[in-house]
Tab-separated table of C-alpha atoms and ligand atoms in Angstrom:
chain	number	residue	atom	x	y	z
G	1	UNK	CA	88.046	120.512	94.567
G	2	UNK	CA	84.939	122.062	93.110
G	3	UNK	CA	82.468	123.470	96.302
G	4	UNK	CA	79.444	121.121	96.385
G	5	UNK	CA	77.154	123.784	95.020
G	6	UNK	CA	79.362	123.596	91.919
G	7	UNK	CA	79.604	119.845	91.529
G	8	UNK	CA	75.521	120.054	91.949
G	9	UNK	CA	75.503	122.177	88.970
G	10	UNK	CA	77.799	120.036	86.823
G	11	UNK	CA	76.753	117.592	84.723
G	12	UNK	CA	77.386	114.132	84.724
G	13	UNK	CA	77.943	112.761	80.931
G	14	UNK	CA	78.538	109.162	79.485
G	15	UNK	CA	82.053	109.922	78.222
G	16	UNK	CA	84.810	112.929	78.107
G	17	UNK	CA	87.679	112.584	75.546
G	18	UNK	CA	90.552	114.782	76.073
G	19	UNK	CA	93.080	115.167	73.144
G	20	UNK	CA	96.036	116.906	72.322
G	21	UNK	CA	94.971	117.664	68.554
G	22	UNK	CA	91.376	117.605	67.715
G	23	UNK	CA	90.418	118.074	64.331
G	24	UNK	CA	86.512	118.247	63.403
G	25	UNK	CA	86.911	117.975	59.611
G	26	UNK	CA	83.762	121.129	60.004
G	27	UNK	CA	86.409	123.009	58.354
G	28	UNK	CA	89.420	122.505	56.313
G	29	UNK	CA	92.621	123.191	58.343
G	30	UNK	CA	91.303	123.535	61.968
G	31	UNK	CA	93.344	122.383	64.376
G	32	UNK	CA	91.158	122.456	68.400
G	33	UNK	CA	94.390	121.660	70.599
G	34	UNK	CA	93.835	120.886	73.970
G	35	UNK	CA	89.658	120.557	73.826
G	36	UNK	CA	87.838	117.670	74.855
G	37	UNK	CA	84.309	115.804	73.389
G	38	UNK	CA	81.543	115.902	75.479
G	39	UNK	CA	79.503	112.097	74.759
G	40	UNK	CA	76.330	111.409	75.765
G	41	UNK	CA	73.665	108.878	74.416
G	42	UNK	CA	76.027	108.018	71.372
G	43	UNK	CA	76.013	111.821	70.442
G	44	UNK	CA	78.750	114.320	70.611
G	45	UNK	CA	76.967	116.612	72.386
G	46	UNK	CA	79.547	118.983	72.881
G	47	UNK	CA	83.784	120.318	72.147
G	48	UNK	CA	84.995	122.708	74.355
G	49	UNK	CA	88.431	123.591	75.662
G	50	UNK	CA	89.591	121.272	77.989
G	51	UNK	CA	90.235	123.986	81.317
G	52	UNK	CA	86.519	124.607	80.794
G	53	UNK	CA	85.248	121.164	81.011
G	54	UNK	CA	85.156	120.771	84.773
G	55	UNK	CA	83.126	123.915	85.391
G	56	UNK	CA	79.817	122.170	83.343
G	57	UNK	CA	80.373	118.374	83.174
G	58	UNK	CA	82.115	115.235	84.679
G	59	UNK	CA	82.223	111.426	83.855
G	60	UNK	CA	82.971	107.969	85.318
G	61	UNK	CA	84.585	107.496	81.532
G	62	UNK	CA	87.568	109.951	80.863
G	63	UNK	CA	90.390	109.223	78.264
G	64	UNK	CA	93.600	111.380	78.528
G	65	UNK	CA	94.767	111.179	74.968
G	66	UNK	CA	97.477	113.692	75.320
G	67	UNK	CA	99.913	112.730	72.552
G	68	UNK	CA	97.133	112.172	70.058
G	69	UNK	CA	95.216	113.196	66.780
G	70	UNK	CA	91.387	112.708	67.202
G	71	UNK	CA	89.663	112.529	64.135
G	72	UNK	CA	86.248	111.414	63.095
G	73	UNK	CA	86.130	107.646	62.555
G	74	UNK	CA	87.519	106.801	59.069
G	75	UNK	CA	85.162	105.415	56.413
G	76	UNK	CA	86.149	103.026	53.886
G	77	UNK	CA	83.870	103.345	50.992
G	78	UNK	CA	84.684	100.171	48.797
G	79	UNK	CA	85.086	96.548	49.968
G	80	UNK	CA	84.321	92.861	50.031
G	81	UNK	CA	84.953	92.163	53.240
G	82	UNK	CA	84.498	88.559	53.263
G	83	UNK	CA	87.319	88.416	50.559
G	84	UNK	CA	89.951	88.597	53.417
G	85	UNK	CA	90.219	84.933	53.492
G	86	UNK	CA	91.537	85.274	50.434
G	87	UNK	CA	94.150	87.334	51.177
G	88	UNK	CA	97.562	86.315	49.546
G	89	UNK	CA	96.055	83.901	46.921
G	90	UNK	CA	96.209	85.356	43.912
G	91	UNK	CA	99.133	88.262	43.865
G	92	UNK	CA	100.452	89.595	40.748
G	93	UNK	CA	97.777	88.977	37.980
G	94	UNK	CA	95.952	91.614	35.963
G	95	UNK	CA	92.194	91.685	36.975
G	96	UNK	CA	90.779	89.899	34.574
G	97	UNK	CA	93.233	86.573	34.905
G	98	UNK	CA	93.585	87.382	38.800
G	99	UNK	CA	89.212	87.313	38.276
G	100	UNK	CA	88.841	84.529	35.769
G	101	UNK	CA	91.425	82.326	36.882
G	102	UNK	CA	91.847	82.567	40.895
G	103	UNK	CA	88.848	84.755	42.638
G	104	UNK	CA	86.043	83.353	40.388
G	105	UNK	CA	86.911	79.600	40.695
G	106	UNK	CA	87.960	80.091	44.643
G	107	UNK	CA	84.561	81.862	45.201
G	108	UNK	CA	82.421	78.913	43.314
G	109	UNK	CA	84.264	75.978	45.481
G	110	UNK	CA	84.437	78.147	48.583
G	111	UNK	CA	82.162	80.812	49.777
G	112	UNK	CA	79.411	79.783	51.704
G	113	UNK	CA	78.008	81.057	55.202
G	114	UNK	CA	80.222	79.921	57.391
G	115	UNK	CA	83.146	81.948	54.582
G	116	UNK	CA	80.957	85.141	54.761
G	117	UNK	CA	80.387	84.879	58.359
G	118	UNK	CA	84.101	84.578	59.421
G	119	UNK	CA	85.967	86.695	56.619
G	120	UNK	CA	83.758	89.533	57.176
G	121	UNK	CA	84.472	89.647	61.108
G	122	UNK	CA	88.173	89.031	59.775
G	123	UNK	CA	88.001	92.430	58.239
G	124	UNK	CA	85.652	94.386	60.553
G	125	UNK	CA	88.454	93.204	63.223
G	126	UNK	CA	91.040	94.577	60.925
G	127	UNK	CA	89.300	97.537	59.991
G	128	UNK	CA	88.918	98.532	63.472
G	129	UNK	CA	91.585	98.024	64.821
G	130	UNK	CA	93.398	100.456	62.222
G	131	UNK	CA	90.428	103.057	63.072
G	132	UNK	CA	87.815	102.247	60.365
G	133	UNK	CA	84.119	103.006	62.348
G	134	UNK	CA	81.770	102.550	58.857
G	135	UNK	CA	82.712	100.952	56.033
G	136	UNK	CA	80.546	100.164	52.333
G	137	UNK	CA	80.913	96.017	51.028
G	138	UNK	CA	79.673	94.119	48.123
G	139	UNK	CA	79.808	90.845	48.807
G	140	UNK	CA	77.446	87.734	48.683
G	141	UNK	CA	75.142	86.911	52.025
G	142	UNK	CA	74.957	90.250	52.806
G	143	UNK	CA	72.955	89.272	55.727
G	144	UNK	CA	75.540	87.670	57.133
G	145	UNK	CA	78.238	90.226	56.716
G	146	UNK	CA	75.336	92.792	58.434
G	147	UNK	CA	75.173	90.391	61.254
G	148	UNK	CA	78.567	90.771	61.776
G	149	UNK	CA	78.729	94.569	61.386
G	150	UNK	CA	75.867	94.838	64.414
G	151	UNK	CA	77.734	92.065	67.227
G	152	UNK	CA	81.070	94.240	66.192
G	153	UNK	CA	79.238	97.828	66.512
G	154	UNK	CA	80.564	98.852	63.242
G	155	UNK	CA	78.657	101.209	60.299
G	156	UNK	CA	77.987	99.244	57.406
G	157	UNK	CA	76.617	100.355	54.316
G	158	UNK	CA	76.014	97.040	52.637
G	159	UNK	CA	75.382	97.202	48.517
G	160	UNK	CA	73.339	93.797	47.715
G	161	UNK	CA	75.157	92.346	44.645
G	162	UNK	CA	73.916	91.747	41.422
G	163	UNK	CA	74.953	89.597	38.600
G	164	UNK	CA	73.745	88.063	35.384
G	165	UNK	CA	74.793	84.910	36.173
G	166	UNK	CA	74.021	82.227	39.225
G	167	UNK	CA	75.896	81.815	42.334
G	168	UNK	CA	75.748	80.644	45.839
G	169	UNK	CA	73.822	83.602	46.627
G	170	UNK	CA	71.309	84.095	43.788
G	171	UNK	CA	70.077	82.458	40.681
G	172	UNK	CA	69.519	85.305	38.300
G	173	UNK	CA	69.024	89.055	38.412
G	174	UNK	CA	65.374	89.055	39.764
G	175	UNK	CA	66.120	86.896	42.901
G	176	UNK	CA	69.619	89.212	43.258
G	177	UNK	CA	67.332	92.136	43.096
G	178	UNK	CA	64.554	90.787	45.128
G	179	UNK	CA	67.056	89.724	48.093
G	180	UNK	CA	68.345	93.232	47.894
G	181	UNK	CA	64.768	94.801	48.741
G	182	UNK	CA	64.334	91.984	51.546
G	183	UNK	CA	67.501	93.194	52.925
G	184	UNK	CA	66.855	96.935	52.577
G	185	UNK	CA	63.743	96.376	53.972
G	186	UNK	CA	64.840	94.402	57.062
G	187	UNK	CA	67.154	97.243	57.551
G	188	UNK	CA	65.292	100.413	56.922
G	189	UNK	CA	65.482	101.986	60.084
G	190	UNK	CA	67.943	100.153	61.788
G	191	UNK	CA	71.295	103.318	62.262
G	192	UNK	CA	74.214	100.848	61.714
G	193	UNK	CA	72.883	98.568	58.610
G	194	UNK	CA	72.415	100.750	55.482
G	195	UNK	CA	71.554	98.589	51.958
G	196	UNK	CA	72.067	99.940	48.677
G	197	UNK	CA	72.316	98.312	45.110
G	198	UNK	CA	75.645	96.237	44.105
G	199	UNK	CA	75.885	95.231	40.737
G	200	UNK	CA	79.529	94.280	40.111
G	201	UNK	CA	79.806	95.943	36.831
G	202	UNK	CA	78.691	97.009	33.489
G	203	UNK	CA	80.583	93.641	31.897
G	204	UNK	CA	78.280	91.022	33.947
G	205	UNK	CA	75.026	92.660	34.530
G	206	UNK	CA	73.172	93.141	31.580
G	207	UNK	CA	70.675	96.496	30.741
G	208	UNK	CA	67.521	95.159	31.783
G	209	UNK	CA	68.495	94.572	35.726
G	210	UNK	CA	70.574	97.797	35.402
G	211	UNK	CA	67.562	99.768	34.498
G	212	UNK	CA	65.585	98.382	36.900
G	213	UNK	CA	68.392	99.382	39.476
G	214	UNK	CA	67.771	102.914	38.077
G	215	UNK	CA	64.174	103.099	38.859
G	216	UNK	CA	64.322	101.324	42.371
G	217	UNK	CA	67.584	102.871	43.688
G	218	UNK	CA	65.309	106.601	43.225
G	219	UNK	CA	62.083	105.781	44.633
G	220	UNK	CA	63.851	104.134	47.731
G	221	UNK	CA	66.669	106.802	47.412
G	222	UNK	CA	69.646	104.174	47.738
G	223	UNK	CA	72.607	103.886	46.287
G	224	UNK	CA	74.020	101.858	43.427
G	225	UNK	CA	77.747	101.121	43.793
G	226	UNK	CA	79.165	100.076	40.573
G	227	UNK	CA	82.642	99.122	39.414
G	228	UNK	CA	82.958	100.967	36.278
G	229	UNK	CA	86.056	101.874	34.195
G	230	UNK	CA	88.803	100.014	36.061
G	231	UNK	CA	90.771	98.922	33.616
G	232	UNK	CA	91.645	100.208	29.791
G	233	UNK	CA	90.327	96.142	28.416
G	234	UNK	CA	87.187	96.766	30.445
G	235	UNK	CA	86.285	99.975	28.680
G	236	UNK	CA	87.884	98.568	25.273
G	237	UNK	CA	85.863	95.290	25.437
G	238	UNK	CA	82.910	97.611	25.948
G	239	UNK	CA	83.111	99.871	22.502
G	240	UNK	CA	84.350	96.387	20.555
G	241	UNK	CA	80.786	95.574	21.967
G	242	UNK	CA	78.406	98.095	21.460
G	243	UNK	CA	80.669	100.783	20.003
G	244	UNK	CA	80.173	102.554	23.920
G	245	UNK	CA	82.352	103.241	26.262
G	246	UNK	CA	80.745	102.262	29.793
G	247	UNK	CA	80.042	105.327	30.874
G	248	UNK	CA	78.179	106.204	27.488
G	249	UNK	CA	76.359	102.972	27.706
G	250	UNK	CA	75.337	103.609	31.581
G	251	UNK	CA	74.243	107.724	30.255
G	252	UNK	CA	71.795	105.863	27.873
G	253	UNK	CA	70.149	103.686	30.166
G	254	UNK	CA	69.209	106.438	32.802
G	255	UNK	CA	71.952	105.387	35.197
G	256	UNK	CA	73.663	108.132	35.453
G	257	UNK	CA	71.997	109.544	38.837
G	258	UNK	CA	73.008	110.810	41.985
G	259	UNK	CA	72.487	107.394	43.721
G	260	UNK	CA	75.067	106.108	41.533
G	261	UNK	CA	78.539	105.280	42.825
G	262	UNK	CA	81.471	104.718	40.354
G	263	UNK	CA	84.114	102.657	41.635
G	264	UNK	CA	87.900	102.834	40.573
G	265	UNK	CA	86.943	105.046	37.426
G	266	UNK	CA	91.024	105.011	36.118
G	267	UNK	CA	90.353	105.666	32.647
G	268	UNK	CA	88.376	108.731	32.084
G	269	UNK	CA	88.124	111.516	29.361
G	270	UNK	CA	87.659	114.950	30.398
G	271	UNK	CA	83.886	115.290	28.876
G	272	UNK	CA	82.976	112.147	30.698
G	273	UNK	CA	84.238	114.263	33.775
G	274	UNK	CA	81.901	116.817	33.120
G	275	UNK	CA	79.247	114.126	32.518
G	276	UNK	CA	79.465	112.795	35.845
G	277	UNK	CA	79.402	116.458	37.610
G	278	UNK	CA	76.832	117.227	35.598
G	279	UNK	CA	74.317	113.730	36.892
G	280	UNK	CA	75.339	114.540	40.077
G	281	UNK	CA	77.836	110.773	39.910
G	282	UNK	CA	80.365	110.311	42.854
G	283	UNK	CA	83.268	108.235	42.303
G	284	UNK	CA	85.253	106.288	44.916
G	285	UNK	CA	88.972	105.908	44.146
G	286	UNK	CA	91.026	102.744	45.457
G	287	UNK	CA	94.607	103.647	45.175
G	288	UNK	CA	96.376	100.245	46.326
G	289	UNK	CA	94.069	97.768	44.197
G	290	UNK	CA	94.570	100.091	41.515
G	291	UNK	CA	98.134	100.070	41.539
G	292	UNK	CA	97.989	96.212	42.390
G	293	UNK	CA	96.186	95.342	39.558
G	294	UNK	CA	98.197	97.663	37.403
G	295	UNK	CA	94.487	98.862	36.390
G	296	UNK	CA	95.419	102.530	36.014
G	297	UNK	CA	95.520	106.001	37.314
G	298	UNK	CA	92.109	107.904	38.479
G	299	UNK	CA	92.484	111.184	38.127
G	300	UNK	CA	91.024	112.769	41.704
G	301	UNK	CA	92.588	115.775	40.720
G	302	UNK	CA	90.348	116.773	37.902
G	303	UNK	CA	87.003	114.953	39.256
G	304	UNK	CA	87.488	117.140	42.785
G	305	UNK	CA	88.128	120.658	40.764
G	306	UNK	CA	84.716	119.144	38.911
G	307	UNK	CA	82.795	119.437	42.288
G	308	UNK	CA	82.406	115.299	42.219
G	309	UNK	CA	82.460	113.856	45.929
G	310	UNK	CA	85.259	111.225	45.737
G	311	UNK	CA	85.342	108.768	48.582
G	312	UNK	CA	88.359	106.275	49.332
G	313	UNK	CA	88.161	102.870	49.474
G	314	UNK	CA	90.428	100.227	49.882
G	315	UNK	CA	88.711	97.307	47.997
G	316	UNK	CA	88.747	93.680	49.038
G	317	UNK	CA	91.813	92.022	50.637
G	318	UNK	CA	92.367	90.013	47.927
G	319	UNK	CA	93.704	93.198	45.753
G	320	UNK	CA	95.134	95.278	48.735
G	321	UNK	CA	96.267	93.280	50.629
G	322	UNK	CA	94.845	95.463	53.638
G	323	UNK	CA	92.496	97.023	54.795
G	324	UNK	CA	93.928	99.711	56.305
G	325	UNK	CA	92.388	103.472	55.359
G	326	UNK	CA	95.569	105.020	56.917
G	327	UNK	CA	98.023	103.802	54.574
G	328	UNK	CA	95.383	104.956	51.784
G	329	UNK	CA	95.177	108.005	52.826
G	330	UNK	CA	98.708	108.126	52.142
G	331	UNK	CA	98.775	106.297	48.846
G	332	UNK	CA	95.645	108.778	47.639
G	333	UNK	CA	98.086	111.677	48.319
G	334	UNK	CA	101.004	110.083	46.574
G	335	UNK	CA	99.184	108.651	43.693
G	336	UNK	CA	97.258	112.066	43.595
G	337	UNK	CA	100.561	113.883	42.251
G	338	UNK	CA	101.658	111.324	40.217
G	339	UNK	CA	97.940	111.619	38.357
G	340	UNK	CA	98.202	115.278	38.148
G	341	UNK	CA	102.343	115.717	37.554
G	342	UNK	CA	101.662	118.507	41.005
G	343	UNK	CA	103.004	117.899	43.952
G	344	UNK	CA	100.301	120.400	45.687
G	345	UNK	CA	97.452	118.034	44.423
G	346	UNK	CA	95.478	116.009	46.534
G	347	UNK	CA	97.071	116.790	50.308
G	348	UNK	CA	97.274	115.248	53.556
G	349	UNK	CA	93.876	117.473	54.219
G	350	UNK	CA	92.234	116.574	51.311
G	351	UNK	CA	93.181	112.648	51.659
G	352	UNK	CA	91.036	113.077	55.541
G	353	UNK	CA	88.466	115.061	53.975
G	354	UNK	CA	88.206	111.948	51.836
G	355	UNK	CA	88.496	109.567	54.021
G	356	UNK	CA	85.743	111.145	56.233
G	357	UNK	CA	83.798	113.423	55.071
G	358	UNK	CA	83.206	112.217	51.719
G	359	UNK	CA	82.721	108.901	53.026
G	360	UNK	CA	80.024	109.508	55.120
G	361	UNK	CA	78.208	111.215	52.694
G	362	UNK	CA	78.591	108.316	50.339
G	363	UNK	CA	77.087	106.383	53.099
G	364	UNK	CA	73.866	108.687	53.023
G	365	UNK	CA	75.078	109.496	56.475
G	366	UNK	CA	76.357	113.377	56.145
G	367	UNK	CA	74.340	114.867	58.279
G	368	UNK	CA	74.709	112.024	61.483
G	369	UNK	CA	78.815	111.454	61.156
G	370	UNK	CA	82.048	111.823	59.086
G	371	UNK	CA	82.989	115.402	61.406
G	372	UNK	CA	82.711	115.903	65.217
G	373	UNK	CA	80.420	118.112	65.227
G	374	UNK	CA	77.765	118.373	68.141
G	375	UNK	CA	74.530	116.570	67.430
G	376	UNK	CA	76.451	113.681	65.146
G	377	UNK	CA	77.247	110.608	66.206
G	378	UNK	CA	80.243	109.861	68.721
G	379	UNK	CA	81.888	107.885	65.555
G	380	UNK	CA	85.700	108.651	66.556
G	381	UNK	CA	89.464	107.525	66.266
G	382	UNK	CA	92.673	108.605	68.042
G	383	UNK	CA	96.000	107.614	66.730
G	384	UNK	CA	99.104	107.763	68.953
G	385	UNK	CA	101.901	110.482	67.277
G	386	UNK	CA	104.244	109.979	70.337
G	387	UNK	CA	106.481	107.454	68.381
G	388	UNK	CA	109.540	108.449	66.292
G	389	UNK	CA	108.118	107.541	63.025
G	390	UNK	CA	105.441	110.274	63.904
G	391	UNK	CA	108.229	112.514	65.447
G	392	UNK	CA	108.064	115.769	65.958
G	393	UNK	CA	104.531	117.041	64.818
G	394	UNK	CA	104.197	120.465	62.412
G	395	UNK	CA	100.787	119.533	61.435
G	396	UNK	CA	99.114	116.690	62.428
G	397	UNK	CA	96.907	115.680	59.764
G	398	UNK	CA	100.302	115.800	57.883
G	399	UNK	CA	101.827	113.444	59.968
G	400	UNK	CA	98.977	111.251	60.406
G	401	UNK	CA	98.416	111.104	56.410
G	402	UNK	CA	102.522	110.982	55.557
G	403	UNK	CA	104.395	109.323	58.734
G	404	UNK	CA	101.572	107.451	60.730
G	405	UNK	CA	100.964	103.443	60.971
G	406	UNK	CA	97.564	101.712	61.556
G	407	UNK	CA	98.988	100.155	64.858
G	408	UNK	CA	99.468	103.507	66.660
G	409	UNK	CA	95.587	103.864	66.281
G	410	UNK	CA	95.044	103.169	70.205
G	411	UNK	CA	90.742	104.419	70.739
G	412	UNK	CA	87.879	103.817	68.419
G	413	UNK	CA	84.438	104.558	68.916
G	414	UNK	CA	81.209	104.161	67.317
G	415	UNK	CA	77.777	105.750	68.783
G	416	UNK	CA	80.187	106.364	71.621
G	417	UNK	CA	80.257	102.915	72.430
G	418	UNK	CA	84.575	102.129	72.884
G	419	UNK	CA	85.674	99.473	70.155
G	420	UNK	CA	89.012	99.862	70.408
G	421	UNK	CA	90.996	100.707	73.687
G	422	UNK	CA	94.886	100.726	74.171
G	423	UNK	CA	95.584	99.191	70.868
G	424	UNK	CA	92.986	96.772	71.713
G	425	UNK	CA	90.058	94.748	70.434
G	426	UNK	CA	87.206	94.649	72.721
G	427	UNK	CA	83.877	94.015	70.477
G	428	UNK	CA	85.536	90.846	69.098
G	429	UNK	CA	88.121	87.863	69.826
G	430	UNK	CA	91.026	88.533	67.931
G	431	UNK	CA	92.555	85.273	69.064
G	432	UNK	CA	89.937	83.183	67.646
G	433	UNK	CA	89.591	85.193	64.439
G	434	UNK	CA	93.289	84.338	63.763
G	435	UNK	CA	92.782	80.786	64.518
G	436	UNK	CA	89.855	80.596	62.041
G	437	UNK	CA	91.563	82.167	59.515
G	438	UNK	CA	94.411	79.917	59.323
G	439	UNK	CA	92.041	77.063	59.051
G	440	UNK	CA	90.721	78.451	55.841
G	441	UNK	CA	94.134	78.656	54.575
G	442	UNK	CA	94.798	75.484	55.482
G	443	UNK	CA	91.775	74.061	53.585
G	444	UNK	CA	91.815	76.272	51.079
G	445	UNK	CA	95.546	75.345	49.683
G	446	UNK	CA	94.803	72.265	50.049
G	447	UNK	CA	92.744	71.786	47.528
G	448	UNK	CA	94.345	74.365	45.700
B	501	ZN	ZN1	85.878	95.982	44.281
């Protein structure tokens, strides 16, 4: 027992984490075993070994995670969260039939508010729960799916779509575009909500909006998140067009710019590589959809030796069919050395580095999370290794990224605030999100 004049002098924090393995993602390959997080007032404020802890600080709030991996919370940088209702409709179509035929007509007879409301707290649950703490949608009612985000205490970086054509949401580009401002004004300085610029691709919004996207996105310094060069037909329809490919077309129109976000980019030359380094272009790479769509490969391999920031995203559920950054860590790594024919490209490192720190930057939020560092935000998940799938542990980003499921994520927190505890949900009913998802199923094939 400390001597009261010591326990006087300690401090008394919000939080103190224990782990067996914490890595920081500050620097590639460091492995902290046996240290501890110091959270207070959603900040990390400090790491330390654990014996030193008790000599400077103590806490009503101590977690023993002593057969665990603490990393910083994963971010998933490409979704449509509401799409989860839709999960298991339409399997085994190319994208444009799986679009045309099943998403597009499903969408027009179904989404609505009470659709947004529920399928995005369907996949924030989800995403939790397999140690997602921020995660970047496109999705209609954007509002909504914010409004969710906030009562589940999650990071979103909502991108307000954009189309040519009316929907539920929107009746042409101007009121798409206006409702985006409204949002990213609402939101401005609000530290979970972030609003960029979603226009679903180069195939249904036409150059005028996109240009305007271009000036907006820099003077309020947001991003645009694109789908661009998904499929081979996508970037074949294009030059049958206009005699462009879609990156060409975008170069023309000013829209190649550091706000902009490229997602799934699986059909690439190598001077359109250097293009994108060049502008300053990230890219986020969806290995499951990609594969589940047969779209193509994306070659991380070459964009990362260009010095492009690749995030990883899992799309929507209804091309996944999860939402689950674990298992895409894994399938980034895989997929990485299939791309490349190397079976040192794109490792278990990289695929965190990814997953985190590449994320958050994609996000706009480098400098406030994506490591655990002190003075960023206590955004943090610990996964469970003391199974025999995860049995016995070299390296544990290895195992985590190679041999780890989502359920032996067991903590999450965001701001410091617990999420997840035990395996648990406690910022939402999991129960009743089941229950309401079933109902849409119900209805939904129904009328199918
Ligand atoms: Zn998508």
């Amino acid at each position: 027992m400390p001597s009261k004049n010591t326990a006087e002098k300690r401090q008394k924090v919000d939080t103190i984490i224990h782990a067996k393995w914490l890595i920081p993602m500050s620097k590639s390959g460091l492995i902290l075993e046996h240290h501890s997080l110091i959270i207070q007032q959603q900040m990390i404020r400090e790491i330390l070994p654990r014996s030193e802890v008790e000599n400077y600080f103590f806490s009503d709030e101590n977690y023993d995670l002593n057969e665990h991996i603490v990393i910083p919370g994963l971010v998933n940088a490409h979704g449509h969260a509401p799409m989860s209702l839709l999960r298991g409709y339409a399997d085994d179509l190319a994208l444009q039939p799986w679009l045309e035929e099943k998403i597009w007509p499903a969408e027009a007879r179904w989404v609505s508010e009470k659709f947004v409301r529920d399928g995005a707290e369907l996949a924030i649950a989800e995403m939790l729960l397999s140690g997602t703490t921020a995660f970047t949608d496109m999705y209609f009612f954007p509002d909504l799916v914010a409004k969710a985000a906030l009562k589940a205490n999650i990071r979103a970086h909502l991108t307000s779509p954009v189309l040519d054509f009316p929907t539920v949401w929107a009746k042409d580009p101007d009121e798409y575009i206006h409702k985006a401002m409204t949002l990213h004004d609402k939101y401005k300085n609000n530290e979970h909500i972030h609003v960029g610029f979603g226009p679903h691709a180069t195939y249904t919004v036409s150059d005028q909006p996109m240009q305007k996207l271009a000036t907006y996105a820099s003077e309020l310094d947001i991003a645009i998140h694109l789908h661009t060069h998904e499929t081979a037909q996508e970037v074949q329809q294009a030059v049958d067009k206009s005699d462009k490919r879609p990156l060409g077309h975008l170069h023309e129109l000013g829209l190649l710019i550091p706000n902009l976000q490229c997602v799934h980019m699986t059909q690439l030359l190598d001077d359109e590589i250097s293009l994108l380094a060049d502008c300053g272009v990230s890219v986020v790479h969806c290995p499951a959809s990609n594969m589940k769509l047969a779209s193509g490969l994306c070659p991380t391999g070459k964009l990362m030796d260009a010095g492009i920031i690749v995030g990883l995203g899992t799309d929507g559920s209804a091309s996944n069919n999860e939402l689950n950054m674990i298992n895409e860590m894994r399938l980034a790594a895989l997929l990485g050395k299939i791309t490349s024919d190397d079976a040192s490209s794109l490792s278990a490192w990289q695929a965190l580095h990814m997953a985190t720190v590449n994320g958050a930057k994609l996000m706009g939020l480098g400098e406030q999370t994506g490591t655990l560092e002190s003075g960023k935000f206590a955004d943090i998940t610990a996964v469970n290794l003391n199974r025999l799938n995860t049995s016995p542990v070299y390296d544990p980003v290895n195992t985590l990224v190679y041999s780890a499921q989502a359920n032996q994520v067991s903590h999450v927190w965001v701001a410091g605030k617990l999420n997840v505890k035990d395996h648990q949900l406690i910022s939402l009913d999991a129960h009743a999100l089941h229950e309401k998802a079933k109902d849409w199923a119900d209805k939904i094939q129904a009328q199918a």
